[in-house]
PDB file of C-alpha atoms in Angstrom:
ATOM      1  CA  UNK A   1     -22.313 -43.941  -9.301  1.00 82.00           C
ATOM      2  CA  UNK A   2     -18.519 -43.481  -9.306  1.00 80.00           C
ATOM      3  CA  UNK A   3     -18.801 -40.887 -12.066  1.00 82.00           C
ATOM      4  CA  UNK A   4     -21.377 -38.908 -10.072  1.00 85.00           C
ATOM      5  CA  UNK A   5     -19.090 -39.018  -7.023  1.00 85.00           C
ATOM      6  CA  UNK A   6     -16.174 -37.843  -9.159  1.00 84.00           C
ATOM      7  CA  UNK A   7     -18.170 -34.881 -10.481  1.00 88.00           C
ATOM      8  CA  UNK A   8     -19.312 -34.020  -6.951  1.00 90.00           C
ATOM      9  CA  UNK A   9     -15.741 -34.069  -5.657  1.00 89.00           C
ATOM     10  CA  UNK A  10     -14.564 -32.070  -8.674  1.00 90.00           C
ATOM     11  CA  UNK A  11     -17.327 -29.467  -8.168  1.00 93.00           C
ATOM     12  CA  UNK A  12     -16.488 -29.134  -4.453  1.00 93.00           C
ATOM     13  CA  UNK A  13     -12.808 -28.721  -5.269  1.00 92.00           C
ATOM     14  CA  UNK A  14     -13.540 -26.089  -7.903  1.00 93.00           C
ATOM     15  CA  UNK A  15     -15.794 -24.242  -5.476  1.00 94.00           C
ATOM     16  CA  UNK A  16     -13.081 -24.233  -2.789  1.00 93.00           C
ATOM     17  CA  UNK A  17     -10.448 -23.031  -5.243  1.00 93.00           C
ATOM     18  CA  UNK A  18     -12.707 -20.291  -6.616  1.00 94.00           C
ATOM     19  CA  UNK A  19     -13.528 -19.147  -3.076  1.00 95.00           C
ATOM     20  CA  UNK A  20      -9.817 -18.990  -2.280  1.00 94.00           C
ATOM     21  CA  UNK A  21      -9.105 -16.972  -5.430  1.00 94.00           C
ATOM     22  CA  UNK A  22     -12.029 -14.621  -4.756  1.00 96.00           C
ATOM     23  CA  UNK A  23     -10.757 -14.078  -1.198  1.00 94.00           C
ATOM     24  CA  UNK A  24      -7.284 -13.361  -2.569  1.00 94.00           C
ATOM     25  CA  UNK A  25      -8.656 -10.886  -5.123  1.00 95.00           C
ATOM     26  CA  UNK A  26     -10.887  -9.111  -2.604  1.00 95.00           C
ATOM     27  CA  UNK A  27      -8.094  -8.761  -0.085  1.00 94.00           C
ATOM     28  CA  UNK A  28      -5.707  -7.546  -2.785  1.00 94.00           C
ATOM     29  CA  UNK A  29      -8.179  -4.860  -3.802  1.00 95.00           C
ATOM     30  CA  UNK A  30      -8.629  -3.868  -0.156  1.00 95.00           C
ATOM     31  CA  UNK A  31      -4.860  -3.617   0.358  1.00 94.00           C
ATOM     32  CA  UNK A  32      -4.473  -1.610  -2.838  1.00 94.00           C
ATOM     33  CA  UNK A  33      -7.183   0.810  -1.712  1.00 95.00           C
ATOM     34  CA  UNK A  34      -5.504   1.154   1.692  1.00 94.00           C
ATOM     35  CA  UNK A  35      -2.165   1.831   0.010  1.00 95.00           C
ATOM     36  CA  UNK A  36      -3.690   4.415  -2.305  1.00 95.00           C
ATOM     37  CA  UNK A  37      -5.395   6.175   0.619  1.00 95.00           C
ATOM     38  CA  UNK A  38      -2.195   6.293   2.667  1.00 93.00           C
ATOM     39  CA  UNK A  39      -0.190   7.648  -0.273  1.00 93.00           C
ATOM     40  CA  UNK A  40      -2.882  10.234  -1.008  1.00 94.00           C
ATOM     41  CA  UNK A  41      -2.856  11.332   2.637  1.00 91.00           C
ATOM     42  CA  UNK A  42       0.907  11.858   2.424  1.00 88.00           C
ATOM     43  CA  UNK A  43       0.536  13.779  -0.824  1.00 90.00           C
ATOM     44  CA  UNK A  44      -2.084  16.061   0.726  1.00 92.00           C
ATOM     45  CA  UNK A  45       0.259  16.751   3.639  1.00 88.00           C
ATOM     46  CA  UNK A  46       2.997  17.647   1.178  1.00 87.00           C
ATOM     47  CA  UNK A  47       0.697  20.031  -0.695  1.00 90.00           C
ATOM     48  CA  UNK A  48      -0.346  21.712   2.561  1.00 90.00           C
ATOM     49  CA  UNK A  49       3.304  22.074   3.583  1.00 85.00           C
ATOM     50  CA  UNK A  50       4.130  23.550   0.194  1.00 84.00           C
ATOM     51  CA  UNK A  51       1.321  26.062   0.396  1.00 86.00           C
ATOM     52  CA  UNK A  52       2.334  27.076   3.920  1.00 85.00           C
ATOM     53  CA  UNK A  53       5.931  27.448   2.753  1.00 82.00           C
ATOM     54  CA  UNK A  54       5.029  29.825  -0.071  1.00 81.00           C
ATOM     55  CA  UNK A  55       2.598  31.839   2.036  1.00 82.00           C
ATOM     56  CA  UNK A  56       5.284  32.297   4.654  1.00 80.00           C
ATOM     57  CA  UNK A  57       7.820  33.307   1.983  1.00 78.00           C
ATOM     58  CA  UNK A  58       5.425  35.922   0.615  1.00 78.00           C
ATOM     59  CA  UNK A  59       4.940  37.381   4.085  1.00 75.00           C
ATOM     60  CA  UNK A  60       8.708  37.633   4.569  1.00 77.00           C
ATOM     61  CA  UNK A  61       9.437  39.446   1.294  1.00 77.00           C
ATOM     62  CA  UNK A  62       9.328  42.798   3.042  1.00 74.00           C
ATOM     63  CA  UNK A  63      11.880  41.538   5.573  1.00 72.00           C
ATOM     64  CA  UNK A  64      14.241  40.836   2.689  1.00 74.00           C
ATOM     65  CA  UNK A  65      14.399  44.504   1.825  1.00 78.00           C
ATOM     66  CA  UNK A  66      15.376  45.468   5.381  1.00 80.00           C
ATOM     67  CA  UNK A  67      17.994  42.768   6.030  1.00 81.00           C
ATOM     68  CA  UNK A  68      18.703  40.674   2.918  1.00 80.00           C
ATOM     69  CA  UNK A  69      21.504  38.630   4.538  1.00 84.00           C
ATOM     70  CA  UNK A  70      19.370  37.496   7.480  1.00 83.00           C
ATOM     71  CA  UNK A  71      16.464  36.819   5.141  1.00 80.00           C
ATOM     72  CA  UNK A  72      18.607  34.666   2.837  1.00 82.00           C
ATOM     73  CA  UNK A  73      19.983  32.725   5.809  1.00 86.00           C
ATOM     74  CA  UNK A  74      16.443  32.010   7.039  1.00 83.00           C
ATOM     75  CA  UNK A  75      15.426  31.050   3.502  1.00 82.00           C
ATOM     76  CA  UNK A  76      18.282  28.549   3.265  1.00 86.00           C
ATOM     77  CA  UNK A  77      17.419  27.084   6.682  1.00 87.00           C
ATOM     78  CA  UNK A  78      13.749  26.768   5.727  1.00 84.00           C
ATOM     79  CA  UNK A  79      14.700  25.182   2.395  1.00 84.00           C
ATOM     80  CA  UNK A  80      16.841  22.586   4.168  1.00 89.00           C
ATOM     81  CA  UNK A  81      13.976  21.872   6.550  1.00 88.00           C
ATOM     82  CA  UNK A  82      11.573  21.514   3.621  1.00 84.00           C
ATOM     83  CA  UNK A  83      13.953  19.147   1.857  1.00 87.00           C
ATOM     84  CA  UNK A  84      14.157  17.033   4.999  1.00 90.00           C
ATOM     85  CA  UNK A  85      10.354  16.866   5.160  1.00 88.00           C
ATOM     86  CA  UNK A  86      10.248  15.759   1.519  1.00 87.00           C
ATOM     87  CA  UNK A  87      12.724  12.953   2.224  1.00 91.00           C
ATOM     88  CA  UNK A  88      10.720  11.935   5.308  1.00 92.00           C
ATOM     89  CA  UNK A  89       7.593  11.768   3.167  1.00 91.00           C
ATOM     90  CA  UNK A  90       9.416   9.668   0.573  1.00 91.00           C
ATOM     91  CA  UNK A  91      10.689   7.338   3.298  1.00 94.00           C
ATOM     92  CA  UNK A  92       7.206   7.063   4.783  1.00 92.00           C
ATOM     93  CA  UNK A  93       5.737   6.269   1.351  1.00 93.00           C
ATOM     94  CA  UNK A  94       8.415   3.640   0.723  1.00 95.00           C
ATOM     95  CA  UNK A  95       7.679   2.030   4.091  1.00 95.00           C
ATOM     96  CA  UNK A  96       3.959   2.059   3.328  1.00 94.00           C
ATOM     97  CA  UNK A  97       4.544   0.355  -0.024  1.00 95.00           C
ATOM     98  CA  UNK A  98       6.836  -2.233   1.618  1.00 96.00           C
ATOM     99  CA  UNK A  99       4.282  -3.038   4.341  1.00 95.00           C
ATOM    100  CA  UNK A 100       1.594  -3.489   1.708  1.00 95.00           C
ATOM    101  CA  UNK A 101       3.874  -5.709  -0.386  1.00 95.00           C
ATOM    102  CA  UNK A 102       4.683  -7.821   2.680  1.00 96.00           C
ATOM    103  CA  UNK A 103       0.989  -8.220   3.558  1.00 95.00           C
ATOM    104  CA  UNK A 104       0.181  -9.192  -0.030  1.00 95.00           C
ATOM    105  CA  UNK A 105       3.066 -11.659  -0.114  1.00 96.00           C
ATOM    106  CA  UNK A 106       1.910 -13.317   3.126  1.00 96.00           C
ATOM    107  CA  UNK A 107      -1.651 -13.438   1.832  1.00 95.00           C
ATOM    108  CA  UNK A 108      -0.567 -14.944  -1.479  1.00 95.00           C
ATOM    109  CA  UNK A 109       1.526 -17.582   0.280  1.00 96.00           C
ATOM    110  CA  UNK A 110      -1.399 -18.440   2.566  1.00 95.00           C
ATOM    111  CA  UNK A 111      -3.839 -18.746  -0.327  1.00 94.00           C
ATOM    112  CA  UNK A 112      -1.302 -20.752  -2.338  1.00 94.00           C
ATOM    113  CA  UNK A 113      -1.046 -23.179   0.581  1.00 95.00           C
ATOM    114  CA  UNK A 114      -4.837 -23.405   0.720  1.00 94.00           C
ATOM    115  CA  UNK A 115      -4.948 -24.234  -2.992  1.00 93.00           C
ATOM    116  CA  UNK A 116      -2.262 -26.898  -2.526  1.00 94.00           C
ATOM    117  CA  UNK A 117      -4.232 -28.400   0.366  1.00 94.00           C
ATOM    118  CA  UNK A 118      -7.416 -28.349  -1.708  1.00 92.00           C
ATOM    119  CA  UNK A 119      -5.709 -30.138  -4.586  1.00 93.00           C
ATOM    120  CA  UNK A 120      -4.102 -32.653  -2.210  1.00 93.00           C
ATOM    121  CA  UNK A 121      -7.533 -33.355  -0.740  1.00 91.00           C
ATOM    122  CA  UNK A 122      -8.931 -33.756  -4.239  1.00 90.00           C
ATOM    123  CA  UNK A 123      -6.176 -36.228  -5.128  1.00 91.00           C
ATOM    124  CA  UNK A 124      -6.810 -38.191  -1.925  1.00 91.00           C
ATOM    125  CA  UNK A 125     -10.550 -38.369  -2.671  1.00 86.00           C
ATOM    126  CA  UNK A 126      -9.797 -39.569  -6.188  1.00 84.00           C
ATOM    127  CA  UNK A 127      -7.619 -42.365  -4.844  1.00 84.00           C
ATOM    128  CA  UNK A 128     -10.374 -43.405  -2.437  1.00 77.00           C
TER     129      UNK A 128
END
């Protein structure tokens, strides 16, 4: 009878631990997909900005022939602006990665605590 109770308690404990690990894995996959989507969205914005930049430069080529100094000044200003946008995108991506890492860390700590509680409950049942 005691052996059957032991196996029942062991099976329940294993089931709880597996459920916790499955929850952790599923949430990790969800967070990874969210991160990937956010990074892809930023990359698409960067591509659109790049295309707009080059289309605008092509349209201004004729202006360069008329007033090359003014054109080069505008080109430098636009280049600085583009560089700032690139750094903003990099900062945004870094913040996105950090938020995801923080969420995963909190989740892992929570699930680790659940596993500890499950094992403590198992130990208490064994003593009983």
